[in-house]
Coordinates of C-alpha atoms in Angstrom, one line a residue:
Chain A
X40 CA 174.6 -85.5 -118.0
X41 CA 177.3 -85.0 -119.2
X42 CA 178.8 -81.9 -120.3
X43 CA 181.6 -83.3 -123.1
X44 CA 180.5 -84.0 -126.5
X45 CA 180.2 -87.6 -127.8
X46 CA 180.6 -86.8 -131.4
X47 CA 178.2 -87.4 -134.0
X48 CA 176.6 -90.3 -132.4
X49 CA 173.9 -88.5 -130.0
X50 CA 172.9 -87.0 -133.7
X51 CA 173.4 -90.5 -135.2
X52 CA 170.8 -91.8 -132.6
X53 CA 168.6 -89.0 -133.6
X54 CA 168.4 -90.0 -137.7
X55 CA 165.6 -91.9 -137.9
X56 CA 162.5 -89.4 -136.2
X57 CA 164.9 -86.7 -138.0
X58 CA 164.2 -88.4 -141.5
X59 CA 160.7 -88.9 -140.4
X60 CA 159.8 -85.4 -139.1
X61 CA 161.2 -83.7 -142.0
X62 CA 159.4 -86.3 -144.5
X63 CA 155.6 -87.1 -143.6
X64 CA 155.8 -83.8 -141.2
X65 CA 157.7 -80.7 -142.2
X66 CA 157.6 -81.9 -146.2
X67 CA 153.6 -82.7 -146.0
X68 CA 152.8 -79.5 -143.5
X69 CA 154.2 -77.5 -146.2
X70 CA 152.9 -79.2 -149.5
X71 CA 149.8 -78.0 -147.5
X72 CA 150.5 -74.3 -147.2
X73 CA 151.5 -74.4 -151.4
X74 CA 148.7 -75.8 -152.0
X75 CA 146.5 -73.8 -149.9
X76 CA 147.7 -70.8 -152.1
X77 CA 147.0 -71.8 -156.0
X78 CA 144.0 -72.5 -157.6
X79 CA 143.8 -74.2 -161.8
X80 CA 142.3 -72.2 -163.6
X81 CA 140.6 -73.0 -166.9
X82 CA 140.9 -70.5 -169.1
X83 CA 138.4 -70.4 -172.4
X84 CA 136.1 -73.4 -172.7
X85 CA 138.8 -75.5 -170.7
X86 CA 139.8 -77.9 -174.1
X87 CA 143.4 -78.8 -175.2
X88 CA 146.9 -78.1 -173.6
X89 CA 147.6 -75.7 -171.3
X90 CA 143.9 -75.2 -170.8
X91 CA 144.3 -76.1 -167.2
X92 CA 146.4 -73.9 -165.5
X93 CA 147.5 -74.6 -161.7
X94 CA 148.0 -70.6 -160.9
X95 CA 149.0 -68.6 -157.7
X96 CA 146.3 -67.2 -155.8
X97 CA 147.2 -65.7 -152.4
X98 CA 144.9 -66.4 -149.7
X99 CA 142.0 -66.7 -151.6
X100 CA 141.3 -70.2 -150.5
X101 CA 141.8 -69.2 -146.6
X102 CA 138.8 -66.4 -147.4
X103 CA 136.3 -69.2 -149.5
X104 CA 137.5 -71.8 -146.4
X105 CA 136.5 -68.7 -143.3
X106 CA 133.1 -67.4 -144.9
X107 CA 131.7 -70.8 -146.5
X108 CA 128.5 -71.0 -144.7
X109 CA 127.7 -74.6 -145.1
X110 CA 131.9 -74.9 -142.7
X111 CA 130.5 -72.6 -140.7
X112 CA 127.6 -75.0 -139.6
X113 CA 129.9 -77.7 -139.2
X114 CA 132.0 -75.9 -136.9
X115 CA 129.4 -75.2 -135.5
X116 CA 128.1 -78.8 -134.5
X117 CA 131.3 -79.7 -133.5
X118 CA 131.1 -76.8 -130.9
X119 CA 128.0 -77.9 -129.3
X120 CA 129.4 -81.3 -129.9
X121 CA 133.0 -81.1 -128.2
X122 CA 131.8 -78.5 -125.4
X123 CA 129.7 -81.9 -124.6
X124 CA 132.2 -84.3 -124.2
X125 CA 134.7 -82.7 -123.4
X126 CA 132.9 -81.8 -120.6
X127 CA 131.3 -84.9 -119.5
X128 CA 134.2 -86.8 -120.1
X129 CA 136.4 -85.4 -117.9
X130 CA 133.4 -84.8 -116.2
X131 CA 133.2 -88.6 -115.9
X132 CA 137.2 -89.5 -116.2
X133 CA 138.0 -86.7 -112.9
X134 CA 135.2 -87.9 -111.0
X135 CA 135.6 -92.3 -111.2
X136 CA 139.5 -91.4 -110.8
X137 CA 138.8 -89.8 -107.1
X138 CA 136.3 -92.7 -106.7
X139 CA 138.9 -95.2 -106.9
X140 CA 141.7 -93.3 -105.1
X141 CA 139.6 -92.8 -101.8
X142 CA 140.1 -96.4 -101.2
X143 CA 136.6 -96.4 -99.7
X144 CA 134.8 -98.8 -102.9
X145 CA 134.6 -101.9 -103.3
X146 CA 134.9 -103.9 -106.6
X147 CA 137.1 -101.2 -107.7
X148 CA 139.7 -103.0 -109.4
X149 CA 136.4 -104.5 -111.2
X150 CA 135.9 -101.6 -111.9
X151 CA 139.4 -99.5 -112.8
X152 CA 139.3 -102.6 -116.1
X153 CA 136.0 -102.4 -116.7
X154 CA 135.3 -98.4 -117.5
X155 CA 139.6 -98.4 -119.1
X156 CA 138.2 -101.3 -121.5
X157 CA 136.3 -99.1 -124.2
X158 CA 139.6 -97.4 -124.4
X159 CA 140.4 -101.7 -126.4
X160 CA 137.6 -100.6 -129.0
X161 CA 138.2 -98.9 -132.3
X162 CA 135.9 -96.1 -133.1
X163 CA 134.5 -97.4 -135.6
X164 CA 133.3 -100.6 -134.0
X165 CA 132.4 -98.9 -130.9
X166 CA 129.9 -96.8 -133.4
X167 CA 128.8 -100.0 -135.5
X168 CA 127.8 -100.7 -132.0
X169 CA 126.3 -97.4 -130.3
X170 CA 124.9 -97.2 -133.5
X171 CA 122.9 -101.0 -133.5
X172 CA 122.2 -100.1 -130.0
X173 CA 120.0 -97.0 -131.3
X174 CA 117.8 -98.9 -134.2
X175 CA 114.8 -99.2 -133.0
X176 CA 114.4 -102.9 -134.2
X177 CA 117.1 -104.6 -132.6
X178 CA 118.1 -102.0 -129.8
X179 CA 117.4 -103.5 -126.4
X180 CA 117.8 -99.8 -124.4
X181 CA 115.6 -98.6 -127.4
X182 CA 112.3 -101.7 -126.1
X183 CA 112.6 -99.3 -122.2
X184 CA 113.5 -96.3 -123.4
X185 CA 110.9 -94.6 -126.1
X186 CA 113.5 -92.0 -128.0
X187 CA 114.8 -91.3 -131.7
X188 CA 118.2 -91.4 -130.9
X189 CA 118.8 -90.9 -134.6
X190 CA 116.4 -87.7 -134.8
X191 CA 117.9 -84.4 -136.2
X192 CA 118.2 -82.9 -133.5
X193 CA 119.6 -86.2 -131.7
X194 CA 122.2 -87.2 -133.0
X195 CA 124.3 -85.9 -131.3
X196 CA 124.4 -86.2 -128.2
X197 CA 123.9 -89.8 -129.7
X198 CA 127.3 -89.2 -131.1
X199 CA 128.6 -87.3 -127.7
X200 CA 127.9 -90.6 -126.1
X201 CA 130.2 -92.4 -128.4
X202 CA 133.0 -90.4 -127.8
X203 CA 132.1 -90.0 -123.6
X204 CA 132.2 -94.7 -123.9
X205 CA 135.1 -94.6 -126.4
X206 CA 138.0 -91.9 -123.8
X207 CA 136.5 -91.9 -120.4
X208 CA 138.7 -95.0 -119.3
X209 CA 141.6 -93.9 -120.6
X210 CA 141.5 -90.4 -119.3
X211 CA 140.1 -91.6 -116.3
X212 CA 143.6 -93.3 -115.5
X213 CA 145.8 -90.5 -117.2
X214 CA 144.4 -89.1 -113.8
X215 CA 144.2 -92.1 -111.4
X216 CA 148.0 -92.9 -112.0
X217 CA 148.8 -89.1 -111.3
X218 CA 146.7 -89.3 -107.8
X219 CA 148.8 -92.6 -107.1
X220 CA 152.2 -91.3 -107.2
X221 CA 151.2 -88.3 -104.9
X222 CA 152.6 -89.4 -101.3
X223 CA 150.3 -90.8 -99.1
X224 CA 150.8 -89.0 -96.4
X225 CA 149.0 -85.5 -97.4
X226 CA 146.0 -87.5 -96.9
X227 CA 147.3 -88.3 -93.3
X228 CA 147.9 -84.4 -92.4
X229 CA 145.0 -83.5 -94.1
X230 CA 142.7 -86.0 -92.4
X231 CA 144.7 -85.6 -89.2
X232 CA 143.8 -81.6 -88.7
X233 CA 140.2 -83.0 -89.4
X234 CA 139.5 -82.4 -93.5
X235 CA 136.6 -85.3 -94.6
X236 CA 137.5 -87.1 -97.7
X237 CA 135.6 -84.4 -100.3
X238 CA 137.8 -81.2 -99.0
X239 CA 140.2 -83.9 -99.6
X240 CA 139.1 -84.3 -103.1
X241 CA 138.7 -80.2 -103.2
X242 CA 141.3 -79.2 -101.8
X243 CA 144.8 -82.0 -101.9
X244 CA 143.4 -84.3 -104.8
X245 CA 141.8 -80.9 -107.6
X246 CA 144.9 -78.9 -107.5
X247 CA 147.4 -81.9 -107.7
X248 CA 146.1 -83.5 -109.9
X249 CA 145.8 -79.6 -112.7
X250 CA 148.8 -79.6 -114.2
X251 CA 147.2 -83.5 -116.1
X252 CA 143.6 -82.7 -116.4
X253 CA 145.0 -79.4 -118.3
X254 CA 146.9 -82.7 -120.4
X255 CA 144.0 -84.6 -121.4
X256 CA 141.7 -81.5 -121.8
X257 CA 144.6 -79.3 -124.4
X258 CA 144.6 -83.6 -125.9
X259 CA 141.5 -84.0 -126.2
X260 CA 140.6 -81.0 -127.3
X261 CA 142.9 -81.4 -130.6
X262 CA 140.7 -84.3 -130.5
X263 CA 137.1 -83.8 -131.2
X264 CA 138.0 -80.6 -133.7
X265 CA 138.7 -83.5 -135.7
X266 CA 135.6 -85.6 -134.9
X267 CA 135.3 -87.8 -138.5
X268 CA 135.5 -92.1 -138.0
X269 CA 132.0 -91.2 -135.9
X270 CA 129.9 -89.4 -138.4
X271 CA 131.0 -91.3 -140.7
X272 CA 130.7 -93.9 -139.8
X273 CA 127.3 -93.0 -138.6
X274 CA 126.2 -92.1 -141.0
X275 CA 125.0 -95.6 -143.2
X276 CA 122.3 -95.4 -140.5
X277 CA 120.6 -92.6 -140.4
X278 CA 120.3 -90.0 -143.1
X279 CA 120.7 -87.4 -140.1
X280 CA 123.9 -86.8 -140.8
X281 CA 125.6 -85.5 -144.1
X282 CA 128.3 -85.5 -145.8
X283 CA 130.0 -81.9 -144.7
X284 CA 128.9 -82.9 -141.1
X285 CA 132.7 -82.3 -139.2
X286 CA 134.6 -79.6 -140.3
X287 CA 137.6 -82.3 -141.4
X288 CA 134.4 -84.6 -143.2
X289 CA 133.8 -81.9 -145.7
X290 CA 137.7 -81.9 -146.0
X291 CA 138.1 -85.5 -147.2
X292 CA 134.3 -84.5 -150.1
X293 CA 136.7 -82.2 -151.3
X294 CA 139.8 -83.5 -151.4
X295 CA 138.7 -86.4 -152.7
X296 CA 135.0 -87.0 -153.7
X297 CA 134.3 -82.7 -155.8
X298 CA 138.6 -83.6 -156.4
X299 CA 139.3 -79.3 -155.2
X300 CA 142.1 -80.7 -153.3
X301 CA 143.0 -76.0 -152.8
X302 CA 139.7 -75.8 -151.2
X303 CA 140.8 -79.2 -148.9
X304 CA 144.1 -77.6 -148.5
X305 CA 143.0 -74.4 -147.5
X306 CA 140.5 -75.6 -145.0
X307 CA 142.1 -78.9 -143.5
X308 CA 144.2 -75.2 -142.7
X309 CA 142.1 -73.3 -141.0
X310 CA 141.4 -76.7 -138.7
X311 CA 144.6 -76.7 -138.0
X312 CA 145.2 -73.0 -136.3
X313 CA 141.5 -73.8 -135.0
X314 CA 143.0 -76.4 -132.9
X315 CA 146.5 -74.9 -132.4
X316 CA 144.4 -71.0 -131.1
X317 CA 141.8 -73.4 -129.0
X318 CA 144.3 -75.4 -127.6
X319 CA 147.2 -72.4 -126.4
X320 CA 143.9 -70.2 -125.4
X321 CA 142.8 -72.5 -123.5
X322 CA 146.1 -72.9 -121.4
X323 CA 146.7 -68.9 -121.1
X324 CA 143.1 -69.2 -119.2
X325 CA 143.7 -72.3 -116.8
X326 CA 147.7 -70.0 -116.0
X327 CA 145.9 -66.9 -115.6
X328 CA 143.1 -68.9 -114.1
X329 CA 145.9 -69.7 -111.8
X330 CA 147.9 -67.5 -110.6
X331 CA 144.9 -64.7 -109.4
X332 CA 144.5 -67.9 -107.4
X333 CA 147.7 -68.1 -105.6
Chain B
X199 CA 148.8 -98.3 -95.6
X200 CA 147.1 -97.9 -92.0
X201 CA 143.5 -97.2 -92.0
X202 CA 142.8 -95.0 -88.5
X203 CA 139.3 -94.1 -86.3
X204 CA 139.2 -91.0 -88.0
X205 CA 138.7 -93.6 -91.8
X206 CA 136.9 -95.1 -90.9
X207 CA 134.1 -92.4 -89.1
X208 CA 134.7 -90.7 -92.3
X209 CA 132.9 -92.6 -94.0
X210 CA 129.6 -93.5 -93.2
X211 CA 127.7 -90.3 -95.1
X212 CA 128.6 -91.1 -98.1
X213 CA 128.1 -94.7 -97.3
X214 CA 127.9 -97.5 -100.4
X215 CA 128.1 -94.4 -102.7
X216 CA 131.2 -94.2 -104.3
X217 CA 131.2 -97.7 -104.7
X218 CA 127.1 -97.2 -105.9
X219 CA 128.4 -94.6 -109.3
X220 CA 131.2 -96.9 -109.8
X221 CA 129.5 -99.5 -110.3
X222 CA 127.6 -97.8 -112.9
X223 CA 130.3 -96.5 -114.3
X224 CA 131.3 -100.0 -114.9
X225 CA 127.6 -101.1 -116.6
X226 CA 128.1 -98.4 -118.8
X227 CA 131.0 -99.2 -120.1
X228 CA 130.1 -103.5 -120.0
X229 CA 127.0 -103.1 -121.4
X230 CA 128.0 -102.3 -125.1
X231 CA 130.0 -105.3 -125.6
X232 CA 127.8 -107.7 -123.8
X233 CA 125.6 -107.0 -126.5
X234 CA 127.4 -107.1 -129.2
X235 CA 128.7 -110.4 -127.0
X236 CA 125.2 -111.4 -127.4
X237 CA 124.0 -110.6 -131.2
X238 CA 126.6 -111.8 -132.5
X239 CA 125.7 -115.3 -131.4
X240 CA 121.9 -114.8 -133.1
X241 CA 121.0 -116.4 -136.7
X242 CA 119.7 -113.5 -138.9
X243 CA 116.1 -114.6 -137.9
X244 CA 117.2 -114.6 -134.6
X245 CA 118.2 -110.9 -134.6
X246 CA 114.7 -109.6 -134.8
X247 CA 112.7 -111.7 -133.3
X248 CA 113.9 -112.9 -129.4
X249 CA 115.1 -111.0 -126.8
X250 CA 117.3 -108.3 -126.9
X251 CA 118.9 -109.8 -124.3
X252 CA 119.4 -113.3 -125.3
X253 CA 121.3 -115.5 -126.4
X254 CA 121.2 -117.4 -129.8
X255 CA 121.7 -120.4 -132.6
X256 CA 124.2 -118.6 -134.4
X257 CA 127.1 -118.3 -134.6
X258 CA 129.0 -120.3 -135.4
X259 CA 127.2 -119.9 -138.5
X260 CA 128.2 -116.1 -137.9
X261 CA 131.5 -116.9 -137.8
X262 CA 131.5 -119.1 -141.3
X263 CA 129.2 -116.8 -142.9
X264 CA 132.0 -114.1 -142.2
X265 CA 135.0 -115.5 -143.4
X266 CA 133.3 -117.2 -146.3
X267 CA 132.0 -113.6 -147.7
X268 CA 133.7 -112.7 -150.2
X269 CA 136.2 -115.0 -150.2
X270 CA 137.2 -114.6 -147.0
X271 CA 138.2 -110.7 -146.8
X272 CA 137.6 -110.4 -143.9
X273 CA 140.8 -113.1 -142.4
X274 CA 143.4 -110.6 -145.1
X275 CA 141.4 -107.7 -143.3
X276 CA 142.2 -109.6 -139.6
X277 CA 146.3 -110.5 -140.9
X278 CA 146.3 -106.5 -142.3
X279 CA 145.2 -105.3 -139.3
X280 CA 147.5 -107.3 -137.0
X281 CA 151.2 -106.4 -139.4
X282 CA 150.0 -102.7 -140.0
X283 CA 149.4 -102.4 -135.8
X284 CA 152.0 -105.0 -134.7
X285 CA 155.3 -103.9 -137.5
X286 CA 153.9 -99.7 -136.8
X287 CA 154.4 -100.3 -133.0
X288 CA 157.0 -102.5 -133.6
X289 CA 159.3 -99.7 -135.0
X290 CA 158.2 -96.8 -133.5
X291 CA 158.7 -97.8 -129.8
X292 CA 162.4 -98.4 -131.4
X293 CA 162.5 -94.9 -133.2
X294 CA 160.8 -93.2 -130.1
X295 CA 163.1 -95.1 -127.7
X296 CA 166.3 -94.5 -129.2
X297 CA 165.2 -90.7 -129.4
X298 CA 164.8 -91.1 -126.6
X299 CA 167.6 -92.2 -125.1
X300 CA 170.2 -89.8 -127.6
X301 CA 167.4 -86.6 -125.2
X302 CA 167.7 -87.7 -121.5
X303 CA 171.7 -89.1 -122.3
X304 CA 174.0 -86.7 -124.3
X305 CA 174.9 -82.6 -124.2
X306 CA 175.1 -81.6 -128.0
X307 CA 173.6 -78.8 -129.6
X308 CA 170.9 -78.4 -131.0
X309 CA 169.1 -80.6 -128.4
X310 CA 166.0 -78.5 -127.4
X311 CA 165.8 -77.4 -131.1
X312 CA 165.6 -81.1 -131.9
X313 CA 162.9 -82.3 -128.9
X314 CA 160.9 -78.5 -129.1
X315 CA 160.2 -79.1 -133.4
X316 CA 160.1 -83.1 -132.8
X317 CA 157.7 -82.2 -129.7
X318 CA 155.5 -80.3 -131.5
X319 CA 154.7 -82.5 -133.9
X320 CA 151.9 -83.4 -131.0
X321 CA 150.3 -80.4 -132.1
X322 CA 149.5 -81.5 -135.7
X323 CA 145.9 -82.6 -137.0
X324 CA 146.4 -86.0 -138.3
X325 CA 143.9 -83.8 -140.5
X326 CA 146.3 -81.5 -142.6
X327 CA 149.5 -84.1 -143.1
X328 CA 146.9 -86.5 -143.9
X329 CA 145.4 -84.9 -147.4
X330 CA 149.4 -84.0 -148.4
X331 CA 151.0 -87.4 -147.8
X332 CA 148.6 -89.3 -148.9
X333 CA 149.3 -86.7 -152.4
X334 CA 153.5 -86.7 -151.1
X335 CA 153.1 -91.2 -151.7
X336 CA 150.8 -91.0 -155.0
X337 CA 153.4 -89.1 -156.5
X338 CA 156.4 -90.9 -156.0
X339 CA 154.1 -94.5 -156.8
X340 CA 153.3 -95.9 -153.0
X341 CA 149.3 -95.1 -152.1
X342 CA 147.4 -97.5 -152.0
X343 CA 150.3 -99.5 -150.6
X344 CA 151.2 -101.2 -147.6
X345 CA 153.6 -98.1 -147.2
X346 CA 151.4 -95.9 -146.9
X347 CA 149.9 -96.6 -143.5
X348 CA 152.5 -97.8 -142.0
X349 CA 155.1 -95.5 -142.8
X350 CA 153.4 -91.8 -141.8
X351 CA 152.5 -94.1 -138.5
X352 CA 156.2 -95.2 -137.1
X353 CA 157.0 -91.0 -135.6
X354 CA 154.8 -90.3 -132.4
X355 CA 155.9 -87.6 -130.7
X356 CA 154.2 -88.0 -127.7
X357 CA 155.8 -92.0 -127.3
X358 CA 159.7 -89.8 -127.4
X359 CA 158.8 -87.0 -124.7
X360 CA 157.8 -90.6 -122.7
X361 CA 160.1 -92.3 -124.1
X362 CA 162.1 -88.6 -123.1
X363 CA 161.2 -88.7 -119.5
X364 CA 162.3 -92.8 -119.3
X365 CA 165.8 -93.1 -119.9
X366 CA 166.1 -89.8 -117.5
X367 CA 165.0 -91.6 -114.8
X368 CA 165.8 -94.8 -115.9
X369 CA 169.4 -95.1 -117.3
X370 CA 172.3 -93.8 -114.4
X371 CA 174.3 -91.7 -115.7
X372 CA 177.4 -93.2 -113.6
X373 CA 176.7 -96.8 -115.3
X374 CA 177.9 -95.0 -119.2
X375 CA 180.5 -93.3 -117.6
X376 CA 181.6 -96.9 -116.4
X377 CA 181.3 -98.0 -119.3
X378 CA 182.7 -95.1 -121.7
X379 CA 185.5 -95.8 -119.8
X380 CA 186.0 -99.8 -119.9
X381 CA 186.0 -99.3 -124.2
X382 CA 182.8 -99.6 -124.5
X383 CA 181.7 -98.0 -127.6
X384 CA 178.3 -95.2 -127.8
X385 CA 175.9 -98.1 -130.2
X386 CA 177.2 -100.3 -127.7
X387 CA 176.1 -98.8 -124.9
X388 CA 172.7 -98.2 -126.2
X389 CA 172.2 -101.3 -126.9
X390 CA 173.8 -103.3 -124.0
X391 CA 173.3 -101.3 -121.1
X392 CA 170.3 -97.4 -122.6
X393 CA 168.1 -100.8 -123.8
X394 CA 167.4 -103.5 -121.1
X395 CA 166.9 -99.9 -118.5
X396 CA 164.2 -99.3 -121.5
X397 CA 161.9 -102.4 -121.8
X398 CA 159.2 -101.4 -119.0
X399 CA 158.9 -97.8 -120.4
X400 CA 159.0 -100.0 -124.3
X401 CA 156.5 -101.9 -123.2
X402 CA 153.9 -99.1 -122.0
X403 CA 155.1 -97.5 -125.6
X404 CA 154.2 -100.3 -127.7
X405 CA 151.6 -100.3 -126.4
X406 CA 149.9 -97.2 -126.8
X407 CA 150.7 -97.9 -130.2
X408 CA 149.6 -100.6 -131.1
X409 CA 146.6 -99.7 -129.9
X410 CA 146.4 -96.1 -131.7
X411 CA 147.3 -98.3 -134.5
X412 CA 144.6 -101.0 -134.5
X413 CA 142.2 -97.6 -134.0
X414 CA 143.5 -95.5 -137.2
X415 CA 140.6 -95.2 -139.2
X416 CA 141.7 -91.9 -140.7
X417 CA 144.7 -93.0 -142.3
X418 CA 143.9 -96.3 -143.6
X419 CA 140.7 -95.1 -145.1
X420 CA 142.6 -92.7 -146.9
X421 CA 145.4 -94.2 -148.3
X422 CA 144.1 -97.5 -149.3
X423 CA 141.6 -98.0 -152.1
X424 CA 142.0 -101.9 -152.7
X425 CA 140.0 -103.4 -150.0
X426 CA 142.6 -106.6 -149.9
X427 CA 144.8 -103.9 -147.7
X428 CA 142.4 -102.4 -145.7
X429 CA 142.5 -103.3 -141.9
X430 CA 139.9 -104.2 -139.6
X431 CA 138.8 -100.5 -139.3
X432 CA 138.5 -99.6 -143.1
X433 CA 137.2 -103.5 -143.3
X434 CA 133.9 -103.0 -141.2
X435 CA 132.8 -99.3 -142.4
X436 CA 132.4 -100.7 -146.0
X437 CA 130.9 -103.8 -144.0
X438 CA 128.3 -101.2 -142.7
X439 CA 128.4 -99.2 -145.2
X440 CA 127.3 -101.6 -147.5
X441 CA 124.5 -103.8 -145.0
X442 CA 123.0 -101.2 -143.1
X443 CA 120.3 -101.0 -145.4
X444 CA 120.5 -104.9 -145.4
X445 CA 119.8 -106.4 -142.5
X446 CA 120.0 -109.2 -143.6
X447 CA 123.6 -108.5 -144.0
X448 CA 123.1 -107.0 -139.3
X449 CA 124.9 -110.6 -137.6
X450 CA 128.0 -110.0 -140.1
X451 CA 128.6 -107.5 -139.0
X452 CA 127.8 -108.2 -135.1
X453 CA 129.9 -110.2 -135.8
X454 CA 132.7 -108.9 -137.2
X455 CA 132.1 -106.5 -134.8
X456 CA 132.4 -108.8 -132.6
X457 CA 135.6 -110.1 -133.6
X458 CA 136.7 -107.3 -133.9
X459 CA 137.2 -106.1 -130.7
X460 CA 138.4 -109.2 -128.5
X461 CA 142.1 -109.5 -129.8
X462 CA 142.7 -105.9 -127.9
X463 CA 140.5 -106.9 -125.1
X464 CA 142.2 -109.9 -124.0
X465 CA 146.1 -108.4 -125.6
X466 CA 144.5 -105.2 -122.6
X467 CA 143.6 -107.4 -120.1
X468 CA 146.6 -109.7 -119.8
X469 CA 149.3 -105.8 -120.4
X470 CA 146.9 -104.8 -117.3
X471 CA 150.1 -103.6 -114.8
X472 CA 151.6 -102.1 -118.1
X473 CA 149.3 -99.7 -119.1
X474 CA 150.3 -98.1 -115.6
X475 CA 153.2 -96.4 -116.5
X476 CA 153.3 -93.2 -115.4
X477 CA 151.5 -91.8 -118.7
X478 CA 151.1 -88.5 -117.1
X479 CA 153.6 -88.0 -115.6
X480 CA 155.2 -84.8 -118.0
X481 CA 152.5 -83.1 -116.5
X482 CA 153.5 -83.8 -112.4
X483 CA 157.3 -82.7 -113.4

């Protein structure tokens, strides 16, 4: 890298990104915070000019969002759903990546492509496919298994299945590409020392994969907290999913159905804050753990 | 790669289990796609009467009906999706590439701050942005327009991050220096030297953005009211919402779902090799 300055050129090259960042990221965030601290006050009967006023209410909307039982139920549902998706999806992604890399498998190319394929299926289409597969009248699965996939106690698992189906391949590919970048002689050395394939996987490959696993976990945490497409798409097929099933669905309802933008803004900031806390919390735990080992 | 005898010996205790597990995974992933392929060939009558895994005779009828549905609105959805995904991904790739190049190859005051701010965008959930973006677009009269879906998806922090890593690795400083000595302007160096060297990385960024925008549901769902501007995802959702209680529409919904995933699967299979570019290189380094 050159130490000397190139005048305004780097700034010029960065102008589009900075303008877009300001317009579509910074300004909307600022606006959300501003909205979240306000509320409409109705005086008298709420008729006539000036009867409805927007006033500053500080953190009232946040405390309302934090104490709303409906929202808490949403958080609990998403927590259960998210934990299930994270463990199963990333577990399978890791397993498949290690199997693909072990060079002992046949049909590796076919399996890799097949498992990555759902990544090309939009969430709406994926939910639609599985939703129809869950319907008793159409499903070949229901021919074999007599399970009500859309019942109140099973719908979370059915939804998690859609997310696992759609996300495993992408995460597998991230982990697999990382594995392919490891010099092969590292394994040869381990083999000469008498390590078995399983030992190599556990003691050599997984430690090298750790940063990539952390990255995919953080992205998956952020994605599952914001789950919206799957429950929204599955809703028309069953009456077990409420319009406030996930926190983001409640934000949507508040903002666009009920028309309460202030609550919606406050709730979306709470969602953002929880995503950040969970992501950073996870990173911290992982780091401490890694330090503890070394 | 040399396969040693030792390695062959190590294979035995595991046998065909690894291959079997991978194939199970492959079947699980392919099954719904194969099923919709079959289901879309059935006429409404066949859908509920014939065996779930037997091909039907109604595929051509289903497609004709789907394209006739509400004066061919499905065509519009497909064209819109192509516009959003193609246009958005192109612009996004261009912005990411020049930003990544500037961040990788220049040293200037504020470089780290700008990089950190841009990257911080990865952590901001789409939901925080969606409502105010909608309101701001409404204020300037752009809500429910193509711009409302296109513009917010151009800036993609992770792509800038990838472009920066790629530019650092792919563009030798000596080449830029040689160009400068020859009197080339920075603009010329960017599009004659840097961009051509970054093409493989840019193809990866384009593909990921294309798929991401194609699959996006939340943003167009919030921004658009007029179904003539819907992309396929929102269109499919409205089709499902309208037809969930009318089994007579099921064949249209299934055919629509199939047609909305075929182009992406085709793109995905033809561009196989580009998906390998190290997605996680940043995590390893």
